[in-house]
PDB file of C-alpha atoms and ligand atoms in Angstrom:
ATOM      1  CA  UNK A  16     -26.714   8.317  31.951  1.00  0.00           C
ATOM      2  CA  UNK A  17     -26.018  11.160  29.535  1.00  0.00           C
ATOM      3  CA  UNK A  18     -26.070  14.785  30.662  1.00  0.00           C
ATOM      4  CA  UNK A  19     -26.654  17.699  28.329  1.00  0.00           C
ATOM      5  CA  UNK A  20     -25.114  21.006  29.415  1.00  0.00           C
ATOM      6  CA  UNK A  21     -26.089  24.127  27.451  1.00  0.00           C
ATOM      7  CA  UNK A  22     -23.306  26.737  27.568  1.00  0.00           C
ATOM      8  CA  UNK A  23     -23.730  30.304  26.350  1.00  0.00           C
ATOM      9  CA  UNK A  24     -20.976  32.578  25.028  1.00  0.00           C
ATOM     10  CA  UNK A  25     -21.429  35.945  26.733  1.00  0.00           C
ATOM     11  CA  UNK A  26     -19.440  39.140  27.357  1.00  0.00           C
ATOM     12  CA  UNK A  27     -16.885  38.312  30.070  1.00  0.00           C
ATOM     13  CA  UNK A  28     -18.134  39.300  33.526  1.00  0.00           C
ATOM     14  CA  UNK A  29     -15.078  41.530  34.090  1.00  0.00           C
ATOM     15  CA  UNK A  30     -15.836  43.708  31.054  1.00  0.00           C
ATOM     16  CA  UNK A  31     -17.620  47.005  31.601  1.00  0.00           C
ATOM     17  CA  UNK A  32     -20.185  46.920  28.820  1.00  0.00           C
ATOM     18  CA  UNK A  33     -20.830  49.925  26.592  1.00  0.00           C
ATOM     19  CA  UNK A  34     -24.126  50.741  24.939  1.00  0.00           C
ATOM     20  CA  UNK A  35     -23.956  51.385  21.180  1.00  0.00           C
ATOM     21  CA  UNK A  36     -24.310  55.066  20.272  1.00  0.00           C
ATOM     22  CA  UNK A  37     -27.570  54.406  18.377  1.00  0.00           C
ATOM     23  CA  UNK A  38     -29.099  52.733  21.475  1.00  0.00           C
ATOM     24  CA  UNK A  39     -29.786  49.506  19.556  1.00  0.00           C
ATOM     25  CA  UNK A  40     -27.889  47.244  21.969  1.00  0.00           C
ATOM     26  CA  UNK A  41     -24.595  46.560  23.718  1.00  0.00           C
ATOM     27  CA  UNK A  42     -21.339  46.951  21.783  1.00  0.00           C
ATOM     28  CA  UNK A  43     -19.639  43.542  21.642  1.00  0.00           C
ATOM     29  CA  UNK A  44     -17.059  44.383  18.958  1.00  0.00           C
ATOM     30  CA  UNK A  45     -13.524  43.601  20.241  1.00  0.00           C
ATOM     31  CA  UNK A  46     -14.850  42.681  23.683  1.00  0.00           C
ATOM     32  CA  UNK A  47     -13.598  39.645  25.616  1.00  0.00           C
ATOM     33  CA  UNK A  48     -16.195  36.858  25.505  1.00  0.00           C
ATOM     34  CA  UNK A  49     -16.329  33.886  27.902  1.00  0.00           C
ATOM     35  CA  UNK A  50     -18.594  31.090  29.043  1.00  0.00           C
ATOM     36  CA  UNK A  51     -21.582  32.284  31.075  1.00  0.00           C
ATOM     37  CA  UNK A  52     -20.419  31.775  34.724  1.00  0.00           C
ATOM     38  CA  UNK A  53     -23.535  29.794  35.725  1.00  0.00           C
ATOM     39  CA  UNK A  54     -22.852  27.423  32.799  1.00  0.00           C
ATOM     40  CA  UNK A  55     -19.310  26.805  34.044  1.00  0.00           C
ATOM     41  CA  UNK A  56     -20.915  25.713  37.320  1.00  0.00           C
ATOM     42  CA  UNK A  57     -23.249  23.435  35.324  1.00  0.00           C
ATOM     43  CA  UNK A  58     -20.333  21.797  33.466  1.00  0.00           C
ATOM     44  CA  UNK A  59     -18.452  21.375  36.765  1.00  0.00           C
ATOM     45  CA  UNK A  60     -21.484  19.703  38.357  1.00  0.00           C
ATOM     46  CA  UNK A  61     -21.832  17.310  35.415  1.00  0.00           C
ATOM     47  CA  UNK A  62     -18.123  16.435  35.685  1.00  0.00           C
ATOM     48  CA  UNK A  63     -18.487  15.780  39.441  1.00  0.00           C
ATOM     49  CA  UNK A  64     -21.453  13.475  38.735  1.00  0.00           C
ATOM     50  CA  UNK A  65     -19.303  11.651  36.173  1.00  0.00           C
ATOM     51  CA  UNK A  66     -16.470  11.352  38.689  1.00  0.00           C
ATOM     52  CA  UNK A  67     -18.974   9.809  41.143  1.00  0.00           C
ATOM     53  CA  UNK A  68     -19.855   7.218  38.488  1.00  0.00           C
ATOM     54  CA  UNK A  69     -23.443   8.444  38.073  1.00  0.00           C
ATOM     55  CA  UNK A  70     -22.944   9.939  34.616  1.00  0.00           C
ATOM     56  CA  UNK A  71     -21.363   8.248  31.629  1.00  0.00           C
ATOM     57  CA  UNK A  72     -21.274  11.025  29.031  1.00  0.00           C
ATOM     58  CA  UNK A  73     -21.387  14.830  29.152  1.00  0.00           C
ATOM     59  CA  UNK A  74     -22.473  16.687  26.026  1.00  0.00           C
ATOM     60  CA  UNK A  75     -21.965  20.470  25.935  1.00  0.00           C
ATOM     61  CA  UNK A  76     -24.223  22.450  23.596  1.00  0.00           C
ATOM     62  CA  UNK A  77     -23.929  26.037  22.488  1.00  0.00           C
ATOM     63  CA  UNK A  78     -26.285  27.905  20.173  1.00  0.00           C
ATOM     64  CA  UNK A  79     -24.973  30.900  18.277  1.00  0.00           C
ATOM     65  CA  UNK A  80     -22.149  32.099  16.059  1.00  0.00           C
ATOM     66  CA  UNK A  81     -19.110  30.046  14.929  1.00  0.00           C
ATOM     67  CA  UNK A  82     -16.995  31.485  17.782  1.00  0.00           C
ATOM     68  CA  UNK A  83     -19.157  29.551  20.284  1.00  0.00           C
ATOM     69  CA  UNK A  84     -16.765  26.715  19.387  1.00  0.00           C
ATOM     70  CA  UNK A  85     -14.278  28.351  21.807  1.00  0.00           C
ATOM     71  CA  UNK A  86     -16.855  28.150  24.604  1.00  0.00           C
ATOM     72  CA  UNK A  87     -17.468  24.504  23.766  1.00  0.00           C
ATOM     73  CA  UNK A  88     -13.714  23.766  23.806  1.00  0.00           C
ATOM     74  CA  UNK A  89     -13.571  25.306  27.304  1.00  0.00           C
ATOM     75  CA  UNK A  90     -16.463  23.068  28.403  1.00  0.00           C
ATOM     76  CA  UNK A  91     -14.547  20.068  27.044  1.00  0.00           C
ATOM     77  CA  UNK A  92     -11.374  21.221  28.823  1.00  0.00           C
ATOM     78  CA  UNK A  93     -13.342  21.249  32.107  1.00  0.00           C
ATOM     79  CA  UNK A  94     -14.442  17.677  31.327  1.00  0.00           C
ATOM     80  CA  UNK A  95     -17.326  17.485  28.823  1.00  0.00           C
ATOM     81  CA  UNK A  96     -16.844  14.492  26.500  1.00  0.00           C
ATOM     82  CA  UNK A  97     -18.151  15.996  23.278  1.00  0.00           C
ATOM     83  CA  UNK A  98     -19.904  19.082  22.015  1.00  0.00           C
ATOM     84  CA  UNK A  99     -22.592  20.265  19.641  1.00  0.00           C
ATOM     85  CA  UNK A 100     -22.684  23.723  18.100  1.00  0.00           C
ATOM     86  CA  UNK A 101     -26.076  24.825  16.795  1.00  0.00           C
ATOM     87  CA  UNK A 102     -24.716  27.404  14.432  1.00  0.00           C
ATOM     88  CA  UNK A 103     -26.627  30.524  13.476  1.00  0.00           C
ATOM     89  CA  UNK A 104     -25.884  34.204  13.106  1.00  0.00           C
ATOM     90  CA  UNK A 105     -29.503  35.059  14.031  1.00  0.00           C
ATOM     91  CA  UNK A 106     -30.116  36.821  17.377  1.00  0.00           C
ATOM     92  CA  UNK A 107     -31.295  33.996  19.647  1.00  0.00           C
ATOM     93  CA  UNK A 108     -33.947  34.593  22.278  1.00  0.00           C
ATOM     94  CA  UNK A 109     -34.650  32.142  25.140  1.00  0.00           C
ATOM     95  CA  UNK A 110     -37.668  30.515  23.445  1.00  0.00           C
ATOM     96  CA  UNK A 111     -35.611  29.782  20.319  1.00  0.00           C
ATOM     97  CA  UNK A 112     -32.768  28.308  22.416  1.00  0.00           C
ATOM     98  CA  UNK A 113     -35.262  26.217  24.411  1.00  0.00           C
ATOM     99  CA  UNK A 114     -36.734  24.823  21.156  1.00  0.00           C
ATOM    100  CA  UNK A 115     -33.252  23.972  19.843  1.00  0.00           C
ATOM    101  CA  UNK A 116     -32.389  22.254  23.134  1.00  0.00           C
ATOM    102  CA  UNK A 117     -35.702  20.360  23.044  1.00  0.00           C
ATOM    103  CA  UNK A 118     -34.805  19.016  19.574  1.00  0.00           C
ATOM    104  CA  UNK A 119     -31.405  17.882  20.923  1.00  0.00           C
ATOM    105  CA  UNK A 120     -32.999  16.311  24.004  1.00  0.00           C
ATOM    106  CA  UNK A 121     -35.277  14.293  21.682  1.00  0.00           C
ATOM    107  CA  UNK A 122     -32.222  13.172  19.696  1.00  0.00           C
ATOM    108  CA  UNK A 123     -29.737  12.489  22.515  1.00  0.00           C
ATOM    109  CA  UNK A 124     -32.178  11.367  25.252  1.00  0.00           C
ATOM    110  CA  UNK A 125     -30.128  12.667  28.209  1.00  0.00           C
ATOM    111  CA  UNK A 126     -31.148  11.745  31.775  1.00  0.00           C
ATOM    112  CA  UNK A 127     -30.405  15.292  32.935  1.00  0.00           C
ATOM    113  CA  UNK A 128     -30.113  18.728  31.391  1.00  0.00           C
ATOM    114  CA  UNK A 129     -28.111  21.114  33.579  1.00  0.00           C
ATOM    115  CA  UNK A 130     -28.487  24.748  32.492  1.00  0.00           C
ATOM    116  CA  UNK A 131     -27.254  27.915  34.123  1.00  0.00           C
ATOM    117  CA  UNK A 132     -29.960  29.772  36.051  1.00  0.00           C
ATOM    118  CA  UNK A 133     -29.472  32.803  33.845  1.00  0.00           C
ATOM    119  CA  UNK A 134     -27.221  34.231  31.178  1.00  0.00           C
ATOM    120  CA  UNK A 135     -25.425  37.307  32.502  1.00  0.00           C
ATOM    121  CA  UNK A 136     -25.885  39.249  29.263  1.00  0.00           C
ATOM    122  CA  UNK A 137     -29.673  39.332  28.853  1.00  0.00           C
ATOM    123  CA  UNK A 138     -30.496  38.197  32.420  1.00  0.00           C
ATOM    124  CA  UNK A 139     -33.561  36.402  31.058  1.00  0.00           C
ATOM    125  CA  UNK A 140     -33.683  33.392  33.435  1.00  0.00           C
ATOM    126  CA  UNK A 141     -36.108  31.648  31.055  1.00  0.00           C
ATOM    127  CA  UNK A 142     -34.400  29.001  28.928  1.00  0.00           C
ATOM    128  CA  UNK A 143     -34.304  26.110  31.432  1.00  0.00           C
ATOM    129  CA  UNK A 144     -37.906  26.690  32.439  1.00  0.00           C
ATOM    130  CA  UNK A 145     -39.074  26.914  28.809  1.00  0.00           C
ATOM    131  CA  UNK A 146     -37.181  23.726  27.931  1.00  0.00           C
ATOM    132  CA  UNK A 147     -38.850  21.897  30.843  1.00  0.00           C
ATOM    133  CA  UNK A 148     -42.265  23.078  29.630  1.00  0.00           C
ATOM    134  CA  UNK A 149     -41.628  22.177  25.973  1.00  0.00           C
ATOM    135  CA  UNK A 150     -40.272  18.742  26.903  1.00  0.00           C
ATOM    136  CA  UNK A 151     -42.867  18.132  29.641  1.00  0.00           C
ATOM    137  CA  UNK A 152     -39.959  17.434  32.015  1.00  0.00           C
ATOM    138  CA  UNK A 153     -39.753  18.034  35.781  1.00  0.00           C
ATOM    139  CA  UNK A 154     -37.615  21.048  36.673  1.00  0.00           C
ATOM    140  CA  UNK A 155     -35.674  22.305  39.695  1.00  0.00           C
ATOM    141  CA  UNK A 156     -34.320  25.812  39.317  1.00  0.00           C
ATOM    142  CA  UNK A 157     -31.529  27.578  41.295  1.00  0.00           C
ATOM    143  CA  UNK A 158     -29.947  24.343  42.544  1.00  0.00           C
ATOM    144  CA  UNK A 159     -27.405  24.580  45.366  1.00  0.00           C
ATOM    145  CA  UNK A 160     -27.020  20.791  45.801  1.00  0.00           C
ATOM    146  CA  UNK A 161     -27.687  17.908  43.408  1.00  0.00           C
ATOM    147  CA  UNK A 162     -27.747  14.201  44.289  1.00  0.00           C
ATOM    148  CA  UNK A 163     -28.721  11.466  41.856  1.00  0.00           C
ATOM    149  CA  UNK A 164     -30.000   8.165  43.259  1.00  0.00           C
ATOM    150  CA  UNK A 165     -31.404   5.589  40.840  1.00  0.00           C
ATOM    151  CA  UNK A 166     -34.049   7.152  38.623  1.00  0.00           C
ATOM    152  CA  UNK A 167     -34.514  10.167  40.927  1.00  0.00           C
ATOM    153  CA  UNK A 168     -32.567  13.342  41.525  1.00  0.00           C
ATOM    154  CA  UNK A 169     -32.768  15.298  44.736  1.00  0.00           C
ATOM    155  CA  UNK A 170     -32.172  19.027  44.367  1.00  0.00           C
ATOM    156  CA  UNK A 171     -31.702  21.530  47.180  1.00  0.00           C
ATOM    157  CA  UNK A 172     -32.700  25.130  46.450  1.00  0.00           C
ATOM    158  CA  UNK A 173     -32.212  28.271  48.462  1.00  0.00           C
ATOM    159  CA  UNK A 174     -35.569  29.889  49.095  1.00  0.00           C
ATOM    160  CA  UNK A 175     -36.609  32.775  51.349  1.00  0.00           C
ATOM    161  CA  UNK A 176     -35.956  31.741  54.913  1.00  0.00           C
ATOM    162  CA  UNK A 177     -34.270  28.391  54.294  1.00  0.00           C
ATOM    163  CA  UNK A 178     -33.598  25.481  52.014  1.00  0.00           C
ATOM    164  CA  UNK A 179     -36.096  23.518  49.969  1.00  0.00           C
ATOM    165  CA  UNK A 180     -35.336  19.991  48.747  1.00  0.00           C
ATOM    166  CA  UNK A 181     -37.176  18.577  45.754  1.00  0.00           C
ATOM    167  CA  UNK A 182     -37.156  15.036  44.425  1.00  0.00           C
ATOM    168  CA  UNK A 183     -37.589  14.749  40.656  1.00  0.00           C
ATOM    169  CA  UNK A 184     -37.929  11.722  38.390  1.00  0.00           C
ATOM    170  CA  UNK A 185     -35.378  11.530  35.621  1.00  0.00           C
ATOM    171  CA  UNK A 186     -35.170  12.783  32.922  1.00  0.00           C
ATOM    172  CA  UNK A 187     -35.278  16.307  34.355  1.00  0.00           C
ATOM    173  CA  UNK A 188     -34.035  19.858  33.918  1.00  0.00           C
ATOM    174  CA  UNK A 189     -31.931  21.575  36.587  1.00  0.00           C
ATOM    175  CA  UNK A 190     -30.655  25.153  36.619  1.00  0.00           C
ATOM    176  CA  UNK A 191     -27.580  26.050  38.665  1.00  0.00           C
ATOM    177  CA  UNK A 192     -27.168  28.677  41.368  1.00  0.00           C
ATOM    178  CA  UNK A 193     -23.873  30.284  42.358  1.00  0.00           C
ATOM    179  CA  UNK A 194     -23.337  28.191  45.484  1.00  0.00           C
ATOM    180  CA  UNK A 195     -23.682  24.779  43.795  1.00  0.00           C
ATOM    181  CA  UNK A 196     -19.914  24.387  43.382  1.00  0.00           C
ATOM    182  CA  UNK A 197     -16.683  26.180  42.545  1.00  0.00           C
ATOM    183  CA  UNK A 198     -15.571  25.278  39.015  1.00  0.00           C
ATOM    184  CA  UNK A 199     -12.056  23.872  38.707  1.00  0.00           C
ATOM    185  CA  UNK A 200      -9.275  25.676  36.879  1.00  0.00           C
ATOM    186  CA  UNK A 201      -8.748  24.514  33.347  1.00  0.00           C
ATOM    187  CA  UNK A 202      -5.262  23.015  32.973  1.00  0.00           C
ATOM    188  CA  UNK A 203      -3.097  23.233  29.872  1.00  0.00           C
ATOM    189  CA  UNK A 204      -3.030  19.441  29.291  1.00  0.00           C
ATOM    190  CA  UNK A 205      -6.828  19.417  29.436  1.00  0.00           C
ATOM    191  CA  UNK A 206      -7.018  22.338  26.971  1.00  0.00           C
ATOM    192  CA  UNK A 207      -4.816  20.300  24.603  1.00  0.00           C
ATOM    193  CA  UNK A 208      -6.957  17.169  25.106  1.00  0.00           C
ATOM    194  CA  UNK A 209     -10.133  19.187  24.466  1.00  0.00           C
ATOM    195  CA  UNK A 210      -8.856  20.148  20.995  1.00  0.00           C
ATOM    196  CA  UNK A 211      -9.111  16.494  19.951  1.00  0.00           C
ATOM    197  CA  UNK A 212     -12.612  15.893  21.329  1.00  0.00           C
ATOM    198  CA  UNK A 213     -15.600  15.603  18.973  1.00  0.00           C
ATOM    199  CA  UNK A 214     -17.407  18.835  18.086  1.00  0.00           C
ATOM    200  CA  UNK A 215     -20.382  18.482  15.730  1.00  0.00           C
ATOM    201  CA  UNK A 216     -22.125  21.386  14.054  1.00  0.00           C
ATOM    202  CA  UNK A 217     -25.807  21.502  13.103  1.00  0.00           C
ATOM    203  CA  UNK A 218     -28.009  24.287  11.770  1.00  0.00           C
ATOM    204  CA  UNK A 219     -31.374  25.180  13.334  1.00  0.00           C
ATOM    205  CA  UNK A 220     -33.113  24.165  10.057  1.00  0.00           C
ATOM    206  CA  UNK A 221     -31.693  20.650  10.383  1.00  0.00           C
ATOM    207  CA  UNK A 222     -33.349  20.452  13.814  1.00  0.00           C
ATOM    208  CA  UNK A 223     -36.598  21.770  12.311  1.00  0.00           C
ATOM    209  CA  UNK A 224     -36.584  24.902  14.503  1.00  0.00           C
ATOM    210  CA  UNK A 225     -37.550  28.409  13.425  1.00  0.00           C
ATOM    211  CA  UNK A 226     -35.339  30.712  15.504  1.00  0.00           C
ATOM    212  CA  UNK A 227     -36.634  34.053  14.251  1.00  0.00           C
ATOM    213  CA  UNK A 228     -36.937  36.559  17.121  1.00  0.00           C
ATOM    214  CA  UNK A 229     -40.367  37.071  18.701  1.00  0.00           C
ATOM    215  CA  UNK A 230     -39.372  40.119  20.740  1.00  0.00           C
ATOM    216  CA  UNK A 231     -38.015  43.426  19.466  1.00  0.00           C
ATOM    217  CA  UNK A 232     -35.559  45.521  21.484  1.00  0.00           C
ATOM    218  CA  UNK A 233     -36.821  49.079  21.311  1.00  0.00           C
ATOM    219  CA  UNK A 234     -34.016  50.871  23.126  1.00  0.00           C
ATOM    220  CA  UNK A 235     -30.999  50.171  25.312  1.00  0.00           C
ATOM    221  CA  UNK A 236     -29.604  52.967  27.477  1.00  0.00           C
ATOM    222  CA  UNK A 237     -26.895  53.445  30.104  1.00  0.00           C
ATOM    223  CA  UNK A 238     -28.089  53.864  33.705  1.00  0.00           C
ATOM    224  CA  UNK A 239     -28.386  57.529  34.742  1.00  0.00           C
ATOM    225  CA  UNK A 240     -25.088  58.969  35.991  1.00  0.00           C
ATOM    226  CA  UNK A 241     -24.974  59.338  39.777  1.00  0.00           C
ATOM    227  CA  UNK A 242     -24.416  62.843  41.128  1.00  0.00           C
ATOM    228  CA  UNK A 243     -21.379  63.545  43.309  1.00  0.00           C
ATOM    229  CA  UNK A 244     -21.779  62.889  47.049  1.00  0.00           C
ATOM    230  CA  UNK A 245     -21.485  65.551  49.774  1.00  0.00           C
ATOM    231  CA  UNK A 246     -19.949  65.416  53.233  1.00  0.00           C
ATOM    232  CA  UNK A 247     -22.187  66.499  56.079  1.00  0.00           C
ATOM    233  CA  UNK A 248     -20.736  68.012  59.266  1.00  0.00           C
ATOM    234  CA  UNK A 249     -22.951  66.144  61.731  1.00  0.00           C
ATOM    235  CA  UNK A 250     -25.827  63.688  62.200  1.00  0.00           C
ATOM    236  CA  UNK A 251     -28.400  66.469  62.623  1.00  0.00           C
ATOM    237  CA  UNK A 252     -27.592  67.817  59.131  1.00  0.00           C
ATOM    238  CA  UNK A 253     -27.731  64.286  57.704  1.00  0.00           C
ATOM    239  CA  UNK A 254     -31.199  63.724  59.201  1.00  0.00           C
ATOM    240  CA  UNK A 255     -32.328  67.115  57.936  1.00  0.00           C
ATOM    241  CA  UNK A 256     -31.107  66.360  54.376  1.00  0.00           C
ATOM    242  CA  UNK A 257     -32.678  62.874  54.364  1.00  0.00           C
ATOM    243  CA  UNK A 258     -35.979  64.399  55.516  1.00  0.00           C
ATOM    244  CA  UNK A 259     -36.155  67.600  53.505  1.00  0.00           C
ATOM    245  CA  UNK A 260     -33.916  67.076  50.435  1.00  0.00           C
ATOM    246  CA  UNK A 261     -33.991  63.341  49.673  1.00  0.00           C
ATOM    247  CA  UNK A 262     -37.423  63.020  51.349  1.00  0.00           C
ATOM    248  CA  UNK A 263     -36.706  59.371  52.228  1.00  0.00           C
ATOM    249  CA  UNK A 264     -37.509  59.538  55.949  1.00  0.00           C
TER     250      UNK A 264
HETATM  251  P1  AMP B 543     -31.319  32.717  29.973  1.00  0.00           P
HETATM  252  O1  AMP B 543     -32.692  32.122  30.022  1.00  0.00           O
HETATM  253  O2  AMP B 543     -31.029  33.410  28.652  1.00  0.00           O
HETATM  254  O3  AMP B 543     -31.018  33.599  31.150  1.00  0.00           O
HETATM  255  O4  AMP B 543     -30.273  31.498  29.999  1.00  0.00           O
HETATM  256  C1  AMP B 543     -30.344  30.486  30.985  1.00  0.00           C
HETATM  257  C2  AMP B 543     -29.447  29.332  30.592  1.00  0.00           C
HETATM  258  O5  AMP B 543     -29.869  28.765  29.349  1.00  0.00           O
HETATM  259  C3  AMP B 543     -27.969  29.670  30.371  1.00  0.00           C
HETATM  260  O6  AMP B 543     -27.271  29.714  31.602  1.00  0.00           O
HETATM  261  C4  AMP B 543     -27.530  28.503  29.490  1.00  0.00           C
HETATM  262  O7  AMP B 543     -27.349  27.323  30.251  1.00  0.00           O
HETATM  263  C5  AMP B 543     -28.754  28.302  28.594  1.00  0.00           C
HETATM  264  N1  AMP B 543     -28.627  29.112  27.347  1.00  0.00           N
HETATM  265  C6  AMP B 543     -29.190  30.322  27.083  1.00  0.00           C
HETATM  266  N2  AMP B 543     -28.841  30.750  25.849  1.00  0.00           N
HETATM  267  C7  AMP B 543     -28.022  29.796  25.328  1.00  0.00           C
HETATM  268  C8  AMP B 543     -27.312  29.631  24.102  1.00  0.00           C
HETATM  269  N3  AMP B 543     -27.376  30.550  23.127  1.00  0.00           N
HETATM  270  N4  AMP B 543     -26.566  28.509  23.920  1.00  0.00           N
HETATM  271  C9  AMP B 543     -26.503  27.561  24.886  1.00  0.00           C
HETATM  272  N5  AMP B 543     -27.134  27.654  26.060  1.00  0.00           N
HETATM  273  C10 AMP B 543     -27.885  28.749  26.288  1.00  0.00           C
END
């Protein structure tokens, strides 16, 4: 069984993002970029399924600028077998990515697509769900455990007050939650091996997908600065301030 793993190149989670002075977006010039953390978990899960003998081939896919090749090389260093870059300089919104992935699912016919639950830059949490809808595929979001048996996959999800386990028929779409696994460290020999693995590039037009944005960002602004805190001498003053100044009790 093939697995398709979409990996997004995002601003590294350690970077404190800055909003552009004209409020049109986040400044990503000269900022460290990395693989979306949830996508690393997705690649790791695919590699574990391959190690168990359930999966035969892992294909990493990234949609975006030429530099997404670096993200794909990282996915291949973790253990993906080959990669596809859908190259475009256009701003890609979740619906456009879902349509591109749908075109690749039609072409590659994977048994599973394992996406991240959300990209930490736009926090959309939409692509996996949209792909499932476009492809008319069963979906299990926020997976914390995945087990494939025959033509079914059982997925455990953390829900309010407990765990829910779903059984889906393959092919299916899964999105990963933080607790699914802990991705392995990428070793130097594997980084070297990844350089030799196959990386194909296609353009959205070749997949017959119009990626033009449907949503317009009106304004991006920094959160309001927090005022300095004060020390109160005793509990009575604290209660008084909470009641009469903050008016929260
Ligand atoms: P989002 O819906 O934007 O929060 O993204 C959810 C997941 O969809 C990510 O964790 C990735 O697995 C996948 N995804 C989103 N955008 C891209 C992209 N440009 N290239 C590859 N995968 C993507």
